[in-house]
JSON list of C-alpha atoms in Angstrom, two decimals:
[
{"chain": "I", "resi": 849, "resn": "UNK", "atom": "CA", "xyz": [-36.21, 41.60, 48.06]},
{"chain": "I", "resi": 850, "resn": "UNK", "atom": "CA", "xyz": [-38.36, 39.30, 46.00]},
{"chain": "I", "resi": 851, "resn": "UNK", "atom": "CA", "xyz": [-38.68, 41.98, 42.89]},
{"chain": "I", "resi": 852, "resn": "UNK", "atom": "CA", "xyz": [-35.10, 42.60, 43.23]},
{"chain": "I", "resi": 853, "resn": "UNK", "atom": "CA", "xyz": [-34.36, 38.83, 42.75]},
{"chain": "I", "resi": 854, "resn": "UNK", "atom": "CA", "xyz": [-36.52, 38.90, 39.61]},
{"chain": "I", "resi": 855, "resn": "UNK", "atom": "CA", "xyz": [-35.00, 42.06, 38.50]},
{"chain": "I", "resi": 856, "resn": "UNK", "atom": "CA", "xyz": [-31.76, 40.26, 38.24]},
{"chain": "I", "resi": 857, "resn": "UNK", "atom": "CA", "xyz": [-32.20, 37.58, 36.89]},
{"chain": "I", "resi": 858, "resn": "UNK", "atom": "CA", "xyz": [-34.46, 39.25, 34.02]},
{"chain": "I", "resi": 859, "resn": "UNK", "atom": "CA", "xyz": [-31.06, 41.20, 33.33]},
{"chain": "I", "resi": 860, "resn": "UNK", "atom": "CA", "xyz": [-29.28, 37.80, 33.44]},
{"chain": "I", "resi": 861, "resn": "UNK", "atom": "CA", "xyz": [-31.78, 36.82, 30.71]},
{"chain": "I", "resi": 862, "resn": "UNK", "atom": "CA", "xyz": [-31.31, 39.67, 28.40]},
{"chain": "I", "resi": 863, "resn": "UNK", "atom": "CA", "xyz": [-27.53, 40.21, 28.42]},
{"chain": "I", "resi": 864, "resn": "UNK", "atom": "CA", "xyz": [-27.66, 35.68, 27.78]},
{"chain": "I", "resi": 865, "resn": "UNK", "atom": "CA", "xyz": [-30.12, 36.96, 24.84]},
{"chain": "I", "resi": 866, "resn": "UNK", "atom": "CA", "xyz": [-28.32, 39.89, 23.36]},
{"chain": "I", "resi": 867, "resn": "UNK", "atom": "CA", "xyz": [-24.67, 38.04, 23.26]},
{"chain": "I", "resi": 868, "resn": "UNK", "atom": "CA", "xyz": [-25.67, 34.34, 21.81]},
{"chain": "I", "resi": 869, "resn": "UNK", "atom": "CA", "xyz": [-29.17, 34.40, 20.40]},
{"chain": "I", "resi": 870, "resn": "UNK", "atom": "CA", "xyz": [-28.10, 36.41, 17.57]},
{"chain": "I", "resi": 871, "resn": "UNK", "atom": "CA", "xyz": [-24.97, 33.35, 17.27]},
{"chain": "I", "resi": 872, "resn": "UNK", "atom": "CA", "xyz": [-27.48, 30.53, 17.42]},
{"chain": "I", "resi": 873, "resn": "UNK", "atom": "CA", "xyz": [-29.84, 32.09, 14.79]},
{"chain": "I", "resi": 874, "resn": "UNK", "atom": "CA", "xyz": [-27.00, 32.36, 12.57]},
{"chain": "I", "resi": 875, "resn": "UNK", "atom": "CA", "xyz": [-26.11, 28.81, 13.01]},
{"chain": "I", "resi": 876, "resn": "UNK", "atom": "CA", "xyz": [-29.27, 27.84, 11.75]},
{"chain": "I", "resi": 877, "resn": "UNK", "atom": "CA", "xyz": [-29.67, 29.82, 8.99]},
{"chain": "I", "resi": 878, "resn": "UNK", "atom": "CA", "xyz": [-25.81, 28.18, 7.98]},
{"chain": "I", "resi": 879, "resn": "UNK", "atom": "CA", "xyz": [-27.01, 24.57, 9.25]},
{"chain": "I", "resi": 880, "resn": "UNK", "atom": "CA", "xyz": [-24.30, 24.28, 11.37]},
{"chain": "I", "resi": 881, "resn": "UNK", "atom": "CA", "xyz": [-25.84, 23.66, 14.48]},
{"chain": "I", "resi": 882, "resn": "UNK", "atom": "CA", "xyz": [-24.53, 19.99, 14.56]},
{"chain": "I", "resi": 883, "resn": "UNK", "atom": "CA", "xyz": [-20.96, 20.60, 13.48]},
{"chain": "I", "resi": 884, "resn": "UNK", "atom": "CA", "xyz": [-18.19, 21.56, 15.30]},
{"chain": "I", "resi": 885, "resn": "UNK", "atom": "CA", "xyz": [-14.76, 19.78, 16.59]},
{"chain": "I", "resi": 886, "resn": "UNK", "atom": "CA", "xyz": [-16.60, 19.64, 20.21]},
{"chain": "I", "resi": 887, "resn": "UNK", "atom": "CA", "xyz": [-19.30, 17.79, 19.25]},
{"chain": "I", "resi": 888, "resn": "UNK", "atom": "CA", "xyz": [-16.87, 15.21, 17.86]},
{"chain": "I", "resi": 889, "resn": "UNK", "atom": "CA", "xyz": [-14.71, 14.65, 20.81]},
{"chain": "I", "resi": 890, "resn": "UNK", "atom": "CA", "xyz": [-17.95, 14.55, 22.59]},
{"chain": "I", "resi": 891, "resn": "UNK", "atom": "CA", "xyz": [-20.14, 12.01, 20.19]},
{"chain": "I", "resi": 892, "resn": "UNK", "atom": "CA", "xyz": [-16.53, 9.93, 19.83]},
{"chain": "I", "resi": 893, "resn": "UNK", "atom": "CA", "xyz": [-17.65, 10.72, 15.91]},
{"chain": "I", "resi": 894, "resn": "UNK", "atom": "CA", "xyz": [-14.39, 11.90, 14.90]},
{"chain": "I", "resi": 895, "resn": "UNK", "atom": "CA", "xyz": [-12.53, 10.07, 11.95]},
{"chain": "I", "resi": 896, "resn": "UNK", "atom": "CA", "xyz": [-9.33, 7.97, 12.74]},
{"chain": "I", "resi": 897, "resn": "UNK", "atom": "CA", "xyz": [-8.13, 8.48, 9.10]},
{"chain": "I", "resi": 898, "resn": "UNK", "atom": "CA", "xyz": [-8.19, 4.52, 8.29]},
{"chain": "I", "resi": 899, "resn": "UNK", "atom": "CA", "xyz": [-8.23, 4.10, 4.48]},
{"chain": "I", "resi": 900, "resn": "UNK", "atom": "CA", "xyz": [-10.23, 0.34, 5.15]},
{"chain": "I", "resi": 901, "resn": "UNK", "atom": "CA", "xyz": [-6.96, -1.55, 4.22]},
{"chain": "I", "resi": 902, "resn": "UNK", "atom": "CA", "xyz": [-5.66, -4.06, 7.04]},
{"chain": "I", "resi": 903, "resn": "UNK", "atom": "CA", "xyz": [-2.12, -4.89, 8.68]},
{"chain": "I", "resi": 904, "resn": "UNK", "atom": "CA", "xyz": [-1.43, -8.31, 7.63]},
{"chain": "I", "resi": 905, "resn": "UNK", "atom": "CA", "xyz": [1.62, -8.54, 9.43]},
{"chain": "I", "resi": 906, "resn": "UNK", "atom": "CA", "xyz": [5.48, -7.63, 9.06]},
{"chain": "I", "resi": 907, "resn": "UNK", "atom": "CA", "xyz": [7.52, -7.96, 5.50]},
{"chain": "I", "resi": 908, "resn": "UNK", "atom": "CA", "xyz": [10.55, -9.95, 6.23]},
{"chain": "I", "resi": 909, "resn": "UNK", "atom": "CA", "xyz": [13.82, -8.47, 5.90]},
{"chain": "I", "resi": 910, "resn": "UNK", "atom": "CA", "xyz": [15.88, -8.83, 2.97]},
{"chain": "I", "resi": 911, "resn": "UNK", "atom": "CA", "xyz": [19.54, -7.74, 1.48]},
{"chain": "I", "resi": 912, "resn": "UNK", "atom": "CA", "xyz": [19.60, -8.90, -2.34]},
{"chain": "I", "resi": 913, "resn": "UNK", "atom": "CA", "xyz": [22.08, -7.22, -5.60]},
{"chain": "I", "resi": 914, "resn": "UNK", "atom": "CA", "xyz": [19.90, -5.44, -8.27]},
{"chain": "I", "resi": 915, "resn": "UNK", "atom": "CA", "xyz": [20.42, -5.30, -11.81]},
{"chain": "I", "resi": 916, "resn": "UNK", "atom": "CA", "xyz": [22.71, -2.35, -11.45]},
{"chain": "I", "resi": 917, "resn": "UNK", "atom": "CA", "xyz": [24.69, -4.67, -8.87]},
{"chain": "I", "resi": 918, "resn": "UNK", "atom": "CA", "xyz": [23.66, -2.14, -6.39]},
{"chain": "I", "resi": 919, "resn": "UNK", "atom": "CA", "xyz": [23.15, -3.80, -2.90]},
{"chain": "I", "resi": 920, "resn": "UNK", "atom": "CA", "xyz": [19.07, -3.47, -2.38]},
{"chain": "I", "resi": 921, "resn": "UNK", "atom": "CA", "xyz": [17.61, -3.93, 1.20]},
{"chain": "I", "resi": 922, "resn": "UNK", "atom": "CA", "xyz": [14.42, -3.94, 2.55]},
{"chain": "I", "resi": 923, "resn": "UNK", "atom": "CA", "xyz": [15.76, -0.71, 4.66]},
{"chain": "I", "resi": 924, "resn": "UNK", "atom": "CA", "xyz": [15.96, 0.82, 1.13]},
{"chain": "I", "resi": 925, "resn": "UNK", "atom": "CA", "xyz": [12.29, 1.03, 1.22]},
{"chain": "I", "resi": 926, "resn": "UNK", "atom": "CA", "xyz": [11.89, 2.49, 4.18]},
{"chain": "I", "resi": 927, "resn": "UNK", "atom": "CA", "xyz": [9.33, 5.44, 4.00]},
{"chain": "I", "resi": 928, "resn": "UNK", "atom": "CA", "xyz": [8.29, 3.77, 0.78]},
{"chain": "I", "resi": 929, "resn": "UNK", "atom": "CA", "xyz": [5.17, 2.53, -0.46]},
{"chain": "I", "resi": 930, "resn": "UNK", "atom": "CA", "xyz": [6.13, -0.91, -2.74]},
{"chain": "I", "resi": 931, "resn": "UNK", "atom": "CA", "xyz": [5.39, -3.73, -4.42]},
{"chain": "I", "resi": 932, "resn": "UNK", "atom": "CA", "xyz": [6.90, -7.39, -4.25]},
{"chain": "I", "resi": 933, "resn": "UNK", "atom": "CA", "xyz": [6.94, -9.80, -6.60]},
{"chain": "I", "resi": 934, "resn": "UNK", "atom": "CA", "xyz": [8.34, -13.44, -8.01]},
{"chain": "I", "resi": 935, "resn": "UNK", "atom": "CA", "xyz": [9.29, -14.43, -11.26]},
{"chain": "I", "resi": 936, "resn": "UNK", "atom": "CA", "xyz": [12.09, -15.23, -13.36]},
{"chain": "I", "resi": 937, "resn": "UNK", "atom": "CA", "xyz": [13.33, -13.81, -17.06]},
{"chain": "I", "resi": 938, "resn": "UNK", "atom": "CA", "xyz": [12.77, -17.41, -18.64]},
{"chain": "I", "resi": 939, "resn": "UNK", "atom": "CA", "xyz": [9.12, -18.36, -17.64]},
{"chain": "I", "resi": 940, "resn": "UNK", "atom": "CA", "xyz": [7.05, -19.05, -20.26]},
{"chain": "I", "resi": 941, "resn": "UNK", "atom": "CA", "xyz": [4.07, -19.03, -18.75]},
{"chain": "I", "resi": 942, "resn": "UNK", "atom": "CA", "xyz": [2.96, -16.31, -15.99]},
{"chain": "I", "resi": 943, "resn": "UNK", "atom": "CA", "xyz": [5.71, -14.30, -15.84]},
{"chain": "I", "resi": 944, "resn": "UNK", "atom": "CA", "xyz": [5.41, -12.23, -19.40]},
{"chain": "I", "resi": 945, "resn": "UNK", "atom": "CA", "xyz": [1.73, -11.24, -17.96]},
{"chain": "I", "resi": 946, "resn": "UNK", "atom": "CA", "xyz": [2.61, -10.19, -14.40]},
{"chain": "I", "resi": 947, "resn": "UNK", "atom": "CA", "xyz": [5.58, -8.13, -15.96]},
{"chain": "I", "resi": 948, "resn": "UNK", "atom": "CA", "xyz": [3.43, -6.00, -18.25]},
{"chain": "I", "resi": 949, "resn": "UNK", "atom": "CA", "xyz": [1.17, -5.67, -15.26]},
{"chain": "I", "resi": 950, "resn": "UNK", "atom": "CA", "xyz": [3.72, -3.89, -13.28]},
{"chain": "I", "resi": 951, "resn": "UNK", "atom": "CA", "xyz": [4.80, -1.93, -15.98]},
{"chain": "I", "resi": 952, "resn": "UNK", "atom": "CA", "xyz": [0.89, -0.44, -15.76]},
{"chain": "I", "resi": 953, "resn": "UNK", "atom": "CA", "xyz": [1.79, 0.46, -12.32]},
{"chain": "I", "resi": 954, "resn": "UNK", "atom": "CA", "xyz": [5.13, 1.59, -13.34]},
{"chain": "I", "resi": 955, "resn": "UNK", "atom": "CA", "xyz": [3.72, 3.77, -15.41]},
{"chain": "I", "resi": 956, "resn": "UNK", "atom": "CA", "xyz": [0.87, 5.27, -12.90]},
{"chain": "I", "resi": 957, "resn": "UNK", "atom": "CA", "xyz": [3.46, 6.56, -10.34]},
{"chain": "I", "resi": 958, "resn": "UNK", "atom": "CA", "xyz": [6.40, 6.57, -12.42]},
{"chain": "I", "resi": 959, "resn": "UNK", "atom": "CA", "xyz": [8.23, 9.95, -10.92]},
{"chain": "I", "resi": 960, "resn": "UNK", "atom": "CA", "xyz": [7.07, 9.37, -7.12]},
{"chain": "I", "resi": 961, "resn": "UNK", "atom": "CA", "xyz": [9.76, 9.21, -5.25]},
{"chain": "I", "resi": 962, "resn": "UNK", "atom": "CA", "xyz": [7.41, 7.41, -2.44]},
{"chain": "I", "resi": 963, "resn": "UNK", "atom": "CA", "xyz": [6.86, 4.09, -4.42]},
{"chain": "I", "resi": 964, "resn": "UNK", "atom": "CA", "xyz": [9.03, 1.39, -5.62]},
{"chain": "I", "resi": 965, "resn": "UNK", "atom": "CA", "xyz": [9.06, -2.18, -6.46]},
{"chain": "I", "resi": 966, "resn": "UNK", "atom": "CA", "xyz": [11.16, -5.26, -5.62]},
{"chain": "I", "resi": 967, "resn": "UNK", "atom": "CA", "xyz": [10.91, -8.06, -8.15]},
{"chain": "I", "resi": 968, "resn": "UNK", "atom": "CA", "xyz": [13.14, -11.05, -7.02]},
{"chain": "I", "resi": 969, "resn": "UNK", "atom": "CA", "xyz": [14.35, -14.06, -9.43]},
{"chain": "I", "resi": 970, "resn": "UNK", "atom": "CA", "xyz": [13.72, -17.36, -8.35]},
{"chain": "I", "resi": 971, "resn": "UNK", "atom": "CA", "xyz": [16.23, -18.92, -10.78]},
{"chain": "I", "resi": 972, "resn": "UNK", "atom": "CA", "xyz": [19.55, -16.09, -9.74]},
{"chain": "I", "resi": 973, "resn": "UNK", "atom": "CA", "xyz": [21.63, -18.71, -11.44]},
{"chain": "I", "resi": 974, "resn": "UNK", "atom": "CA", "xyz": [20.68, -17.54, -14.15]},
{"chain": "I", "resi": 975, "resn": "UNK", "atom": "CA", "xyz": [19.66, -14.61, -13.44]},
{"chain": "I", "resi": 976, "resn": "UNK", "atom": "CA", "xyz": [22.60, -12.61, -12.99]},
{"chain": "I", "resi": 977, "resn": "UNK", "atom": "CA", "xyz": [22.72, -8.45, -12.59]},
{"chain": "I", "resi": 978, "resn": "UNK", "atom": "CA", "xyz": [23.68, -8.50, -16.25]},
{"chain": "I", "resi": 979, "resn": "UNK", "atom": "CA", "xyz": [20.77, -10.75, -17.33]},
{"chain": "I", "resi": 980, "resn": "UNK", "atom": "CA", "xyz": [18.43, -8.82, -15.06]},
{"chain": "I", "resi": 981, "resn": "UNK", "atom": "CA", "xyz": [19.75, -5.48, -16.38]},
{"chain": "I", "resi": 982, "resn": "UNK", "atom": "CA", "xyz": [19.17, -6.88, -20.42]},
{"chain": "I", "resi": 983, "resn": "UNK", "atom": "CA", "xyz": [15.62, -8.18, -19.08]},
{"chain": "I", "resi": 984, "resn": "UNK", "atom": "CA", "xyz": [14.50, -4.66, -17.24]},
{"chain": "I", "resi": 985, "resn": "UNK", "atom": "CA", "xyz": [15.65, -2.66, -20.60]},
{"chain": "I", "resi": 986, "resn": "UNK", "atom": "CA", "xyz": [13.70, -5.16, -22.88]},
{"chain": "I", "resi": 987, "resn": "UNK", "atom": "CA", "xyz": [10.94, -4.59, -21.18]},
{"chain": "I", "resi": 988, "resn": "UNK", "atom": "CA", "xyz": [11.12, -0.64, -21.01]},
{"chain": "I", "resi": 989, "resn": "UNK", "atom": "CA", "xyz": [11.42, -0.11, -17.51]},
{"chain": "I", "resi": 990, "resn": "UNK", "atom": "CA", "xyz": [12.23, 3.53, -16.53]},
{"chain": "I", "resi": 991, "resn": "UNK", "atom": "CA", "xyz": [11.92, 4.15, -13.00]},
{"chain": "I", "resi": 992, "resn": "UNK", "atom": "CA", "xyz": [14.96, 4.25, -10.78]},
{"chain": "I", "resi": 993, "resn": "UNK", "atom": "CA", "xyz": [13.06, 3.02, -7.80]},
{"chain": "I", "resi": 994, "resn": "UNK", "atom": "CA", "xyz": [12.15, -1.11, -9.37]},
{"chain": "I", "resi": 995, "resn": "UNK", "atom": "CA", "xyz": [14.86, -3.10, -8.72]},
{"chain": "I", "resi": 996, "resn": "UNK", "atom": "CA", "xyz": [14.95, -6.76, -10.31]},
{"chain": "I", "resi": 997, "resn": "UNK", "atom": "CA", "xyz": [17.03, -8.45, -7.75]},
{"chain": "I", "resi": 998, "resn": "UNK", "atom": "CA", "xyz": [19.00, -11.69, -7.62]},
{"chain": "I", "resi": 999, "resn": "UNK", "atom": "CA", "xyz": [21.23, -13.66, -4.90]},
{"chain": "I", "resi": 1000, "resn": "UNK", "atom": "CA", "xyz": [21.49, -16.45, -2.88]},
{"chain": "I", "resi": 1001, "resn": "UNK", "atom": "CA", "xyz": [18.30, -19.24, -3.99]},
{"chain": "I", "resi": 1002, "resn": "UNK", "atom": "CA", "xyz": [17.73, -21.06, -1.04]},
{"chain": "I", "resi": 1003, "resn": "UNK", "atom": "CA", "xyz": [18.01, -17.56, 0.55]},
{"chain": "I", "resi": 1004, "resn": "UNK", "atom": "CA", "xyz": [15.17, -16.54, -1.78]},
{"chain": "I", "resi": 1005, "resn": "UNK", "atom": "CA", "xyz": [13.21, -19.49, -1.46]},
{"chain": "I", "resi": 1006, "resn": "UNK", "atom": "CA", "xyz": [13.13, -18.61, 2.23]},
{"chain": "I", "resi": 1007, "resn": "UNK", "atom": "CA", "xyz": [12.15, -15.16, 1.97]},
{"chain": "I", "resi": 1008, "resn": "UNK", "atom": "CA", "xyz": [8.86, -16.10, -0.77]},
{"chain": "I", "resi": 1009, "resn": "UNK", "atom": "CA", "xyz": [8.02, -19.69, 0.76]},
{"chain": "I", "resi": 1010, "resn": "UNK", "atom": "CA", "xyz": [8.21, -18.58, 4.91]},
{"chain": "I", "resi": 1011, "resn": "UNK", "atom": "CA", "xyz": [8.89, -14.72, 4.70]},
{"chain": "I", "resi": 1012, "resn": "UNK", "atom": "CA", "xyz": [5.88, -13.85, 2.63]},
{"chain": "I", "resi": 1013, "resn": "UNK", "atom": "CA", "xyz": [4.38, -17.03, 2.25]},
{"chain": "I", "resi": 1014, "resn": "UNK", "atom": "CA", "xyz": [4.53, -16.88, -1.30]},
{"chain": "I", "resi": 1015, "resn": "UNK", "atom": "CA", "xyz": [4.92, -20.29, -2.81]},
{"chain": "I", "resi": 1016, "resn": "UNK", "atom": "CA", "xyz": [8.15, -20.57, -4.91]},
{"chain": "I", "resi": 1017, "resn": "UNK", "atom": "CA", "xyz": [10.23, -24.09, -5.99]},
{"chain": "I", "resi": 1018, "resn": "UNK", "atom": "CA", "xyz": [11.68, -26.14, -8.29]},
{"chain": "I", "resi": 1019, "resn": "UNK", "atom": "CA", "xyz": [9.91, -28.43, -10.63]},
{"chain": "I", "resi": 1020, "resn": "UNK", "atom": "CA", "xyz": [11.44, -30.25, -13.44]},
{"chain": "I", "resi": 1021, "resn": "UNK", "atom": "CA", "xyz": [8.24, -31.54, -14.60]},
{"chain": "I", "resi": 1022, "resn": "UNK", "atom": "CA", "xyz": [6.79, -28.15, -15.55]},
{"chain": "I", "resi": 1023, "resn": "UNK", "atom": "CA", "xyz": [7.57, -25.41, -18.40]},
{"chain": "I", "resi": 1024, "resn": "UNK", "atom": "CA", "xyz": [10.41, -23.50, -17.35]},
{"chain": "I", "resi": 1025, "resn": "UNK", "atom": "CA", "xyz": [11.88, -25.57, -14.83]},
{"chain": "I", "resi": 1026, "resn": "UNK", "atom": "CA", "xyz": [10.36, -23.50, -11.66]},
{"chain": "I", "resi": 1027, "resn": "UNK", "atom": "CA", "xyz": [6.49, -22.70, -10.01]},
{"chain": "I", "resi": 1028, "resn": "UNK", "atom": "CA", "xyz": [6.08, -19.66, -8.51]},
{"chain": "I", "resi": 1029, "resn": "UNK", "atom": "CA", "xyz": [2.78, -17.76, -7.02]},
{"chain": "I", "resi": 1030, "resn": "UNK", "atom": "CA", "xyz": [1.34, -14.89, -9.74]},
{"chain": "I", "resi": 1031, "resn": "UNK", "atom": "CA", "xyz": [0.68, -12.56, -6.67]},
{"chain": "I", "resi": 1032, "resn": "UNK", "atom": "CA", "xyz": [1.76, -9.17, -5.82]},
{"chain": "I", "resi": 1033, "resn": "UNK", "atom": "CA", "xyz": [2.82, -8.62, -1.97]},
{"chain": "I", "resi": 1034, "resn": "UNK", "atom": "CA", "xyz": [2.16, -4.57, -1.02]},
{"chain": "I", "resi": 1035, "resn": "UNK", "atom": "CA", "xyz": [4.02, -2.69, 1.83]},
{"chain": "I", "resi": 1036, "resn": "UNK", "atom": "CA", "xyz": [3.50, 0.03, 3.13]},
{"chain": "I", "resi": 1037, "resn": "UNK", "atom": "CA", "xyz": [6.18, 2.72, 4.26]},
{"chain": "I", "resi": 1038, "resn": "UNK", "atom": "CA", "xyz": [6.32, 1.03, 7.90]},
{"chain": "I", "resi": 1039, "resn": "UNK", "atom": "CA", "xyz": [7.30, -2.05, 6.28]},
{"chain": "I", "resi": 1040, "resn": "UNK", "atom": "CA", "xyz": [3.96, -3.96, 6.83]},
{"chain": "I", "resi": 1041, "resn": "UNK", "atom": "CA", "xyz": [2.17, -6.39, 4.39]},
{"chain": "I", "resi": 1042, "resn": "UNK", "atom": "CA", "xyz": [-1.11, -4.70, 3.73]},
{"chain": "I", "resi": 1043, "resn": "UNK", "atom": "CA", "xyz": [-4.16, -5.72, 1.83]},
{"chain": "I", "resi": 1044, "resn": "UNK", "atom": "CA", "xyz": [-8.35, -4.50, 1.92]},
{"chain": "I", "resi": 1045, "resn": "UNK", "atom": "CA", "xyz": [-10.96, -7.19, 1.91]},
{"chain": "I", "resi": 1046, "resn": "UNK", "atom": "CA", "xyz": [-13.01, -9.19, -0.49]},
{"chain": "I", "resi": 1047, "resn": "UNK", "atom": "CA", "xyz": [-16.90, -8.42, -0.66]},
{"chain": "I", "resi": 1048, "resn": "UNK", "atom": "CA", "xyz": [-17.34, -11.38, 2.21]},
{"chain": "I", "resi": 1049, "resn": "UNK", "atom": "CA", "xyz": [-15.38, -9.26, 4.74]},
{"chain": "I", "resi": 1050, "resn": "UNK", "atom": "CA", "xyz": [-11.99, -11.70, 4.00]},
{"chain": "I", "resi": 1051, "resn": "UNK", "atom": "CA", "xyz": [-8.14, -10.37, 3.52]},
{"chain": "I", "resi": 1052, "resn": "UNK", "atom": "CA", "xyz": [-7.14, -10.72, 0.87]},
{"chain": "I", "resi": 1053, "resn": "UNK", "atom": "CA", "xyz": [-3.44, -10.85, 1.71]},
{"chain": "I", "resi": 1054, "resn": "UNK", "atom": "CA", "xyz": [-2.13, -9.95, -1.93]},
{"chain": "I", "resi": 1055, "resn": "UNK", "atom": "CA", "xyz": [-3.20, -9.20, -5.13]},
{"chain": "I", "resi": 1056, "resn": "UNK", "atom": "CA", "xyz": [-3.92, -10.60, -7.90]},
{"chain": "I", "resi": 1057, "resn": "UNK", "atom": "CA", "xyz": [-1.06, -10.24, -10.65]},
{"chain": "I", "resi": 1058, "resn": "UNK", "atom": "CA", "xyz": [-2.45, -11.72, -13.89]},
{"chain": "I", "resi": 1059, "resn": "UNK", "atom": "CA", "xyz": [-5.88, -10.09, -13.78]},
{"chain": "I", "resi": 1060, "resn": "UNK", "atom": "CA", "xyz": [-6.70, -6.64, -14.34]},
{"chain": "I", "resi": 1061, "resn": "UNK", "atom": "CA", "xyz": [-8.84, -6.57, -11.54]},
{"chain": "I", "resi": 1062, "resn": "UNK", "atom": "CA", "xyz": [-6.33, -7.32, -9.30]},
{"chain": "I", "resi": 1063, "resn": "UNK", "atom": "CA", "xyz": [-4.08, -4.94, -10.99]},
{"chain": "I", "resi": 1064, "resn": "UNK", "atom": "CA", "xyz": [-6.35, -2.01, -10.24]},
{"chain": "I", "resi": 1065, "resn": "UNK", "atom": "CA", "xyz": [-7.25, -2.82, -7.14]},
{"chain": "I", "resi": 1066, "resn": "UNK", "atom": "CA", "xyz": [-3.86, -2.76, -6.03]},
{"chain": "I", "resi": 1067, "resn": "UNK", "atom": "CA", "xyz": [-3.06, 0.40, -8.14]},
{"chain": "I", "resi": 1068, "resn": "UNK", "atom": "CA", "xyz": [-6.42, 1.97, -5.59]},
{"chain": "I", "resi": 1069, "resn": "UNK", "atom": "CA", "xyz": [-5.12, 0.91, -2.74]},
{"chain": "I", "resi": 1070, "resn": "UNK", "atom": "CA", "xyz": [-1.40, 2.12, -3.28]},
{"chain": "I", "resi": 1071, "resn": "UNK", "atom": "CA", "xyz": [-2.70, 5.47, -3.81]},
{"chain": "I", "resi": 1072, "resn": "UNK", "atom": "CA", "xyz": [-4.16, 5.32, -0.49]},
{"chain": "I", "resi": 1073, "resn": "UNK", "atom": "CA", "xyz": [-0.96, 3.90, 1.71]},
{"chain": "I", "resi": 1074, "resn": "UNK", "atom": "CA", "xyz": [0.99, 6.74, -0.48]},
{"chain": "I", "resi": 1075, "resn": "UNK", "atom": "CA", "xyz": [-1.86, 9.35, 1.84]},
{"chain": "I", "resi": 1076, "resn": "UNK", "atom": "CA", "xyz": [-1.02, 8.33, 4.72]}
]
């Protein structure tokens, strides 16, 4: 009984041999013996797709006229990747630099329908749809998808100073009458404030709009929120 025991389990053996030696040799020879999906789900190794950049929190909602005195929404956006900003067509100080800025990201994904941006007047007295439209074709802006907007100005004092916490006022005692933050806000197509972090680990929150460094790392990190 004993042999025939032995004799099985010898034939056990060989059949185990014939069928996945020949497999395991060849994933050796291929260096694959550590890859596979089930070693993933197993070692919990498996990537989550995150592109690094964090959720900073939701953009605030906002219905505003554009320079085409088109009714512009943040709903508008939705499914977009875009970019916020605050200015106004008379500054004489910021505003000239942070406009040719976003005419460098204009220009990098000028034809995506996927990305847009939203920059809002602090001073819509003066900044009507007619002065907006003269001020977007000065400054050679093609794509369909940036919309200057104008309105209401305590309304869009509310929506920088508590919706994005983006300072914005009034100050007679400066050039140009008004103050505004030289930061760009970026959202994804969710409609979430997103930013990456500073080489201490810290959010950044938004971008920097008058430096070229900030300008590029925004222009990396819009590629990446268009990927997802």
């Amino acid at each position: 009984m004993k042999n025939k025991a032995y004799i099985g389990i010898a034939f056990i053996i060989l059949v185990f041999g014939i069928i996945f030696i020949p497999k395991i040799v060849d994933r050796v020879k291929s260096n694959k013996v550590v890859q596979g999906d089930r070693l993933d789900n197993v070692s919990g190794n498996k990537s989550n797709g995150s592109n690094g950049l964090e959720v900073i929190g939701v953009a605030p909602s906002f219905s505003l006229k554009d320079q085409n005195g088109k009714e512009i929404t943040n709903e508008s956006y939705k499914g977009k990747v875009y970019v916020v900003e605050f200015f106004f067509t008379t500054c004489p100080t910021i505003c000239p630099r942070m406009n040719q800025n976003m005419l460098s990201i204009e220009k990098e994904f000028f034809g995506n329908p996927n990305f847009g941006i939203a920059s809002i007047s602090i001073n819509p007295e003066h900044d009507t749809e007619k002065v907006l439209k003269e001020h977007s074709e000065a400054l050679g802006v093609k794509s369909s998808n940036w919309h200057f907007l104008t309105g209401d100005k305590d309304y869009i004092f509310n929506i920088a100073n508590k919706g994005f916490n983006l300072y914005a006022g009034e100050n007679k005692n400066v050039k140009g009458g008004f103050e505004h933050s030289g930061l760009f806000a970026l959202i994804d197509k969710k409609g979430n404030i997103r930013s990456r972090k500073d080489e201490f680990g810290n959010k950044i929150i938004y971008y920097d709009g008058l430096e070229k460094k900030g300008v590029k790392a925004l222009i990396e990190d819009i590629k990446k929120l268009l990927n997802e």
